[in-house]
Short mmCIF file of C-alpha atoms and ligand atoms in Angstrom, two decimals:
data_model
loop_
_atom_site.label_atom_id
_atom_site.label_comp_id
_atom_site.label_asym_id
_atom_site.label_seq_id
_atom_site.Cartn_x
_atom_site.Cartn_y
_atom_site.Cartn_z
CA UNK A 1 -4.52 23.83 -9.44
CA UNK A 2 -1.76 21.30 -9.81
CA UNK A 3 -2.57 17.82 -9.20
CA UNK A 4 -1.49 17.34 -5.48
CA UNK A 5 -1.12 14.36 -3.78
CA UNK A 6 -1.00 13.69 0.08
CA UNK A 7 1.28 10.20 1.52
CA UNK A 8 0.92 9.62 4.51
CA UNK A 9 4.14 7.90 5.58
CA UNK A 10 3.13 4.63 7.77
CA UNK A 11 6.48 4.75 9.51
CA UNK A 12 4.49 6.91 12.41
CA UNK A 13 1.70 4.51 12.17
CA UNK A 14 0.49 2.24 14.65
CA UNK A 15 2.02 -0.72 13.44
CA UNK A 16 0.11 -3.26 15.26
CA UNK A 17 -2.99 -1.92 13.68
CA UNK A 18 -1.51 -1.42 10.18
CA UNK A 19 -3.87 -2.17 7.93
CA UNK A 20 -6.73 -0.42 9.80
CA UNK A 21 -4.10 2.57 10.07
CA UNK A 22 -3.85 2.51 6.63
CA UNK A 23 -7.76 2.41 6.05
CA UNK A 24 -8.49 5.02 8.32
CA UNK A 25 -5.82 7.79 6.37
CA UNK A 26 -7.18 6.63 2.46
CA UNK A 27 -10.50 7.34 3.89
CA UNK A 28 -9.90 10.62 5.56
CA UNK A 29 -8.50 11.73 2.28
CA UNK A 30 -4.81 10.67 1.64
CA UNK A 31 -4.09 9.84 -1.88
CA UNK A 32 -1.14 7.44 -1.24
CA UNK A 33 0.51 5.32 1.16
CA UNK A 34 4.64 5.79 1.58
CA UNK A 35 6.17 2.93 3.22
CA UNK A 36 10.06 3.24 4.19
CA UNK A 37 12.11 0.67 4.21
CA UNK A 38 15.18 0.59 6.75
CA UNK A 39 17.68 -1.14 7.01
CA UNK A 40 20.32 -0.63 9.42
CA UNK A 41 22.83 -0.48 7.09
CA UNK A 42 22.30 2.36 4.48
CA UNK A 43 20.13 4.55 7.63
CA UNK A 44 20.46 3.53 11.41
CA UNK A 45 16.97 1.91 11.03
CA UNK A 46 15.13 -0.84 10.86
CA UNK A 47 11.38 -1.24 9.22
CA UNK A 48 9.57 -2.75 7.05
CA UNK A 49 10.01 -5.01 3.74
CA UNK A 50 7.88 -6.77 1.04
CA UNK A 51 5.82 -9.20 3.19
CA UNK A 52 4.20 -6.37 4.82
CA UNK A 53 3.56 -4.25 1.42
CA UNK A 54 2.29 -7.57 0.37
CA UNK A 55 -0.13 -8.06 3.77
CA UNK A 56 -1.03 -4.18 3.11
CA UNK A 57 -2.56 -5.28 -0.62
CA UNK A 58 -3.95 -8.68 0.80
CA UNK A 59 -5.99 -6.72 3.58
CA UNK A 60 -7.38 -4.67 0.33
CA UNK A 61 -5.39 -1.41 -0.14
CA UNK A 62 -5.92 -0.58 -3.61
CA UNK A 63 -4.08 2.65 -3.72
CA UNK A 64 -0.69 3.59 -4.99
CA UNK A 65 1.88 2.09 -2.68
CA UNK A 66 5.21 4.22 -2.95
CA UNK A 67 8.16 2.49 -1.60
CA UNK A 68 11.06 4.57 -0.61
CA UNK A 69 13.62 2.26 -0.04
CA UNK A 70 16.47 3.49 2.18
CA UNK A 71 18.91 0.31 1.62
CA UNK A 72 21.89 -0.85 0.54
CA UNK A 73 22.24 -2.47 -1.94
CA UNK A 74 18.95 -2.24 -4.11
CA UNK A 75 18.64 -4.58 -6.80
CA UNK A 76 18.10 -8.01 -5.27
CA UNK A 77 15.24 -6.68 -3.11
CA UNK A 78 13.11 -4.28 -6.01
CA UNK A 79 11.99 -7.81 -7.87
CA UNK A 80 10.54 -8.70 -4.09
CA UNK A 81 8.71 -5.36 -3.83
CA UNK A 82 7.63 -5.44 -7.28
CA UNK A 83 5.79 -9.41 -5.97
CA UNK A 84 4.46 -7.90 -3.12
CA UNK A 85 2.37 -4.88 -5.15
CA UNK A 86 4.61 -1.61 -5.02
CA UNK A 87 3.42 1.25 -7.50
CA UNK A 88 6.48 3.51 -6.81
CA UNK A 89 10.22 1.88 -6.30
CA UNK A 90 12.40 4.67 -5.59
CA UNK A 91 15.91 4.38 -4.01
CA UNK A 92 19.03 6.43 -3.25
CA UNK A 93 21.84 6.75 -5.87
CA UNK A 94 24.30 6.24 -2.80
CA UNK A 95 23.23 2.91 -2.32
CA UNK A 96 23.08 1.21 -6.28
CA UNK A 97 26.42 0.92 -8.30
CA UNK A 98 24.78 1.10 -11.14
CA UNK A 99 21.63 3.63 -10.89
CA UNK A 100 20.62 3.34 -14.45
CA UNK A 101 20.33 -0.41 -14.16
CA UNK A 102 18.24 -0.02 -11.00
CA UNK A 103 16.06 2.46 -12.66
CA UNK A 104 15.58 0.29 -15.49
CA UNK A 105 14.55 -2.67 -13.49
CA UNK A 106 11.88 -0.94 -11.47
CA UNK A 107 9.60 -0.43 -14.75
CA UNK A 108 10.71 -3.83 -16.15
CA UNK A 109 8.90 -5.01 -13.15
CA UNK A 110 6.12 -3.00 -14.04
CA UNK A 111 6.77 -0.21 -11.10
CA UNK A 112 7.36 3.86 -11.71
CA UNK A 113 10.66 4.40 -10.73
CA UNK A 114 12.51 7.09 -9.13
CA UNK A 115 15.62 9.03 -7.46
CA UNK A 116 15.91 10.14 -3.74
CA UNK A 117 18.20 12.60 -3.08
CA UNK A 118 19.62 13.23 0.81
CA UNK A 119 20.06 16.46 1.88
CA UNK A 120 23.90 16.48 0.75
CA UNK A 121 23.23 14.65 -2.37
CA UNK A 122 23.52 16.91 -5.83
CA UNK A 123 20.84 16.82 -8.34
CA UNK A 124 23.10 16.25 -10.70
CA UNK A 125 22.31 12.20 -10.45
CA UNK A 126 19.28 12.84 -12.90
CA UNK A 127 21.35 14.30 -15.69
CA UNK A 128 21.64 11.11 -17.61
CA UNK A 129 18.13 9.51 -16.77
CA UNK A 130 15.37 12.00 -16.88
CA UNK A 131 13.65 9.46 -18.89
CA UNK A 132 13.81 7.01 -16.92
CA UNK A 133 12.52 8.20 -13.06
CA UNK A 134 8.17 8.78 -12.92
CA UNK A 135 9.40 10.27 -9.28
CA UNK A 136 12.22 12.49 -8.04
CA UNK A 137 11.85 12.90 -4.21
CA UNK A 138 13.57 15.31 -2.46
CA UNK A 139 15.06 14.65 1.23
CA UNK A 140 14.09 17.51 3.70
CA UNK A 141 15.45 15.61 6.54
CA UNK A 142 18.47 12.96 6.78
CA UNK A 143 16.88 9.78 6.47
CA UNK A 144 16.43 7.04 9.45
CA UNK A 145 13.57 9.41 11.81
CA UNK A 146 10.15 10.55 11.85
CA UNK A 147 9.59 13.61 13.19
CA UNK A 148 12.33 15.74 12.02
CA UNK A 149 12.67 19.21 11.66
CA UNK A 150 12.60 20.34 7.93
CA UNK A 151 15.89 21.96 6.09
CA UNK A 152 15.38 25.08 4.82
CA UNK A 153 17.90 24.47 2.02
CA UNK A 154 15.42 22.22 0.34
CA UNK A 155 12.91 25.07 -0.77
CA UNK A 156 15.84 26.24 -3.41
CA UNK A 157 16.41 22.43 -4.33
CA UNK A 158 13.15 21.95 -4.99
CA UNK A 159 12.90 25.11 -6.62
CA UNK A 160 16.02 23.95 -9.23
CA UNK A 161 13.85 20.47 -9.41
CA UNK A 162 10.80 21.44 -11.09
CA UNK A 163 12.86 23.41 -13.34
CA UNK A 164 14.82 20.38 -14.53
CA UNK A 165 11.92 18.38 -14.60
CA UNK A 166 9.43 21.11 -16.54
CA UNK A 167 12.75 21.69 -18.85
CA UNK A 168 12.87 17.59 -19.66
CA UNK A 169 8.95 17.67 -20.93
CA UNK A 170 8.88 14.59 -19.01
CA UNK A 171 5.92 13.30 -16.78
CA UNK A 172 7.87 12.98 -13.64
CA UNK A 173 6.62 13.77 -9.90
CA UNK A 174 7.96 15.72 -7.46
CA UNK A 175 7.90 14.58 -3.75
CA UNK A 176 9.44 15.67 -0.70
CA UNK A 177 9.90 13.77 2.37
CA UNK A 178 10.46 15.04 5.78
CA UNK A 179 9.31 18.04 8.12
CA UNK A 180 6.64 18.33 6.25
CA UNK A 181 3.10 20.04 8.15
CA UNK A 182 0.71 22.27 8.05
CA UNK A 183 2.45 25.79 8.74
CA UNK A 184 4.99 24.83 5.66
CA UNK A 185 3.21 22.51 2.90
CA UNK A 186 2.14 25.60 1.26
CA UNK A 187 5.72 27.20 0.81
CA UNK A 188 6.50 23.68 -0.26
CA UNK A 189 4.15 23.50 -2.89
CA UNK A 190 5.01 26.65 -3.89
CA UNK A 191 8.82 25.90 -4.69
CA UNK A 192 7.55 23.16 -6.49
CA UNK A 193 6.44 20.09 -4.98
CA UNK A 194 3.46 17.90 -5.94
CA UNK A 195 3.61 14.99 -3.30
CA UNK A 196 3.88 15.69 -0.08
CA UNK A 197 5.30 13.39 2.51
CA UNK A 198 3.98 13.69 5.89
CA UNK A 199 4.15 11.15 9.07
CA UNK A 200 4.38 12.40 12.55
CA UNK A 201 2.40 15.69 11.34
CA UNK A 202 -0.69 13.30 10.16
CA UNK A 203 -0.62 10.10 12.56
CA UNK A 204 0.42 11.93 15.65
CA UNK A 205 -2.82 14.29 15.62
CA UNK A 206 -5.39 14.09 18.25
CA UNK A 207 -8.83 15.60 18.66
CA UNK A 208 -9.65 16.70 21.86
CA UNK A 209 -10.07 13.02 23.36
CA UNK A 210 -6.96 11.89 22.51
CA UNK A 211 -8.31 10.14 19.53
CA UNK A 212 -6.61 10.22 16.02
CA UNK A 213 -7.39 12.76 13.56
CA UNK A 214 -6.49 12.01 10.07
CA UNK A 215 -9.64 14.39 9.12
CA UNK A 216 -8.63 17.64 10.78
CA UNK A 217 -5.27 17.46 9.24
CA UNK A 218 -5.72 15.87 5.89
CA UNK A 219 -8.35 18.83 6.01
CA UNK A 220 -5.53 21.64 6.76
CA UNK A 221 -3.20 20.48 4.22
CA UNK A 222 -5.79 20.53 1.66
CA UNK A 223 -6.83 24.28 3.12
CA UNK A 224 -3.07 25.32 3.03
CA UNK A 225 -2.40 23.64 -1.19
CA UNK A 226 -6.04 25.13 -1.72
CA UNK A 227 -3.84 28.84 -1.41
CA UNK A 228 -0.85 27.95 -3.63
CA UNK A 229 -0.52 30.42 -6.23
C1 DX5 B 1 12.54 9.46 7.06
C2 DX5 B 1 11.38 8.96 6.24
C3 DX5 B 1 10.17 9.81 6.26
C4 DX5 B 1 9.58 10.06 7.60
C5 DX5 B 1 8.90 11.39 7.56
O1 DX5 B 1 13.67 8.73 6.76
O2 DX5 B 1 11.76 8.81 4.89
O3 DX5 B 1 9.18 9.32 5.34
O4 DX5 B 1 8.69 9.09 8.03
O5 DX5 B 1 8.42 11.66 8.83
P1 DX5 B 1 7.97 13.10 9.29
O6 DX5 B 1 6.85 13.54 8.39
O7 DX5 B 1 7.57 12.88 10.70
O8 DX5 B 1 9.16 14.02 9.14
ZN1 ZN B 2 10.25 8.33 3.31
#
């Protein structure tokens, strides 16, 4: 079975209980923690930034931290998020002038780097830099909400993808962001995605007391990738 992996997106979290949020998913089973960054500029937004991916590895998470960065621009912030203990950098080619310079200062730093492409936006940004992006993630929503319904569209774009990135020979992931839950990660996977975005669908479920559930769920996705052929 391919090497799945399940990130929870903290942008449904609780945020005044963040770090326990966090906690409580890693422990239930998630395999890495996506953090968006908003900034009500690039997406009508506004989130999170390095001080609290730094706060997030001073409370102990030790797991990959993948920061999607929906800003504009990109490069005087990556060095910060670098600082504060980011494992992924990615960021969309909309919002750097000069993408391969981005990319290339993401593993300077020491980070995997990688592309995000919008719903709109042609895959032909990764033409010139296959070897530089460790992460292409695909956009099955516009960016800016939780809780959006996923695109249909994106099954055949993720399908074209993973044949550019098995074509390349190159090490690179493929993540999708948006819509994602448990009736449709398994067509997902099976167009081609290994990393599956998923916030509303994880931290809004509730057992039968109105209590969080990261089990049940993380369970179902796992039962759902468990059938991917
Ligand atoms: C949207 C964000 C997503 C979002 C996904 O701009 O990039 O990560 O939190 O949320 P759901 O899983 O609820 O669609
Ligand atoms: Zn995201």
């Amino acid at each position: 079975m391919a090497d799945f992996q399940i990130a929870p997106s903290i942008l449904s979290a609780d945020f005044a209980r963040l770090g326990e949020e966090v906690d409580n998913v890693l422990k239930s089973g998630a395999d890495i923690v996506h953090f968006d960054v908003m900034d009500n500029h690039y997406v009508p937004n506004l989130t999170i930034g390095p001080l609290v991916c730094e706060a997030l590895r001073n409370h102990g998470v030790t797991a990959d931290i993948d920061v999607h960065m929906m800003v504009k621009p990109v490069d005087r912030i990556i060095p910060d998020f670098a600082a504060a203990g980011a494992t992924y950098i990615t960021f969309h080619p909309e919002a750097s002038e000069h993408i391969d310079r981005s990319l290339g200062l993401i593993r300077e730093l020491g980070c995997k780097s990688g592309l995000v492409f919008n719903p709109a936006t042609p895959l032909s940004h990764l033409d010139y830099v296959m070897d530089k992006v460790d992460m292409i993630l695909l956009m099955s929503v516009n960016p800016g909400f939780g809780g959006q319904s996923f695109i249909p569209a994106t099954l055949d774009k993720l399908r074209a993808a993973r044949k550019m990135i098995d074509e390349s020979g190159y090490d690179i992931r493929l993540e999708i962001d948006g819509g994602v839950k448990v009736n449709n990660i398994k067509e997902i996977a099976e167009a081609g995605a290994d990393t599956f975005v998923a916030g509303s669908a994880i931290f809004n479920a509730r057992d039968e007391n109105d209590a969080n559930d990261y089990d049940t769920v993380l369970k179902a996705f796992r039962e759902q990738l468990a059938q991917v052929k």
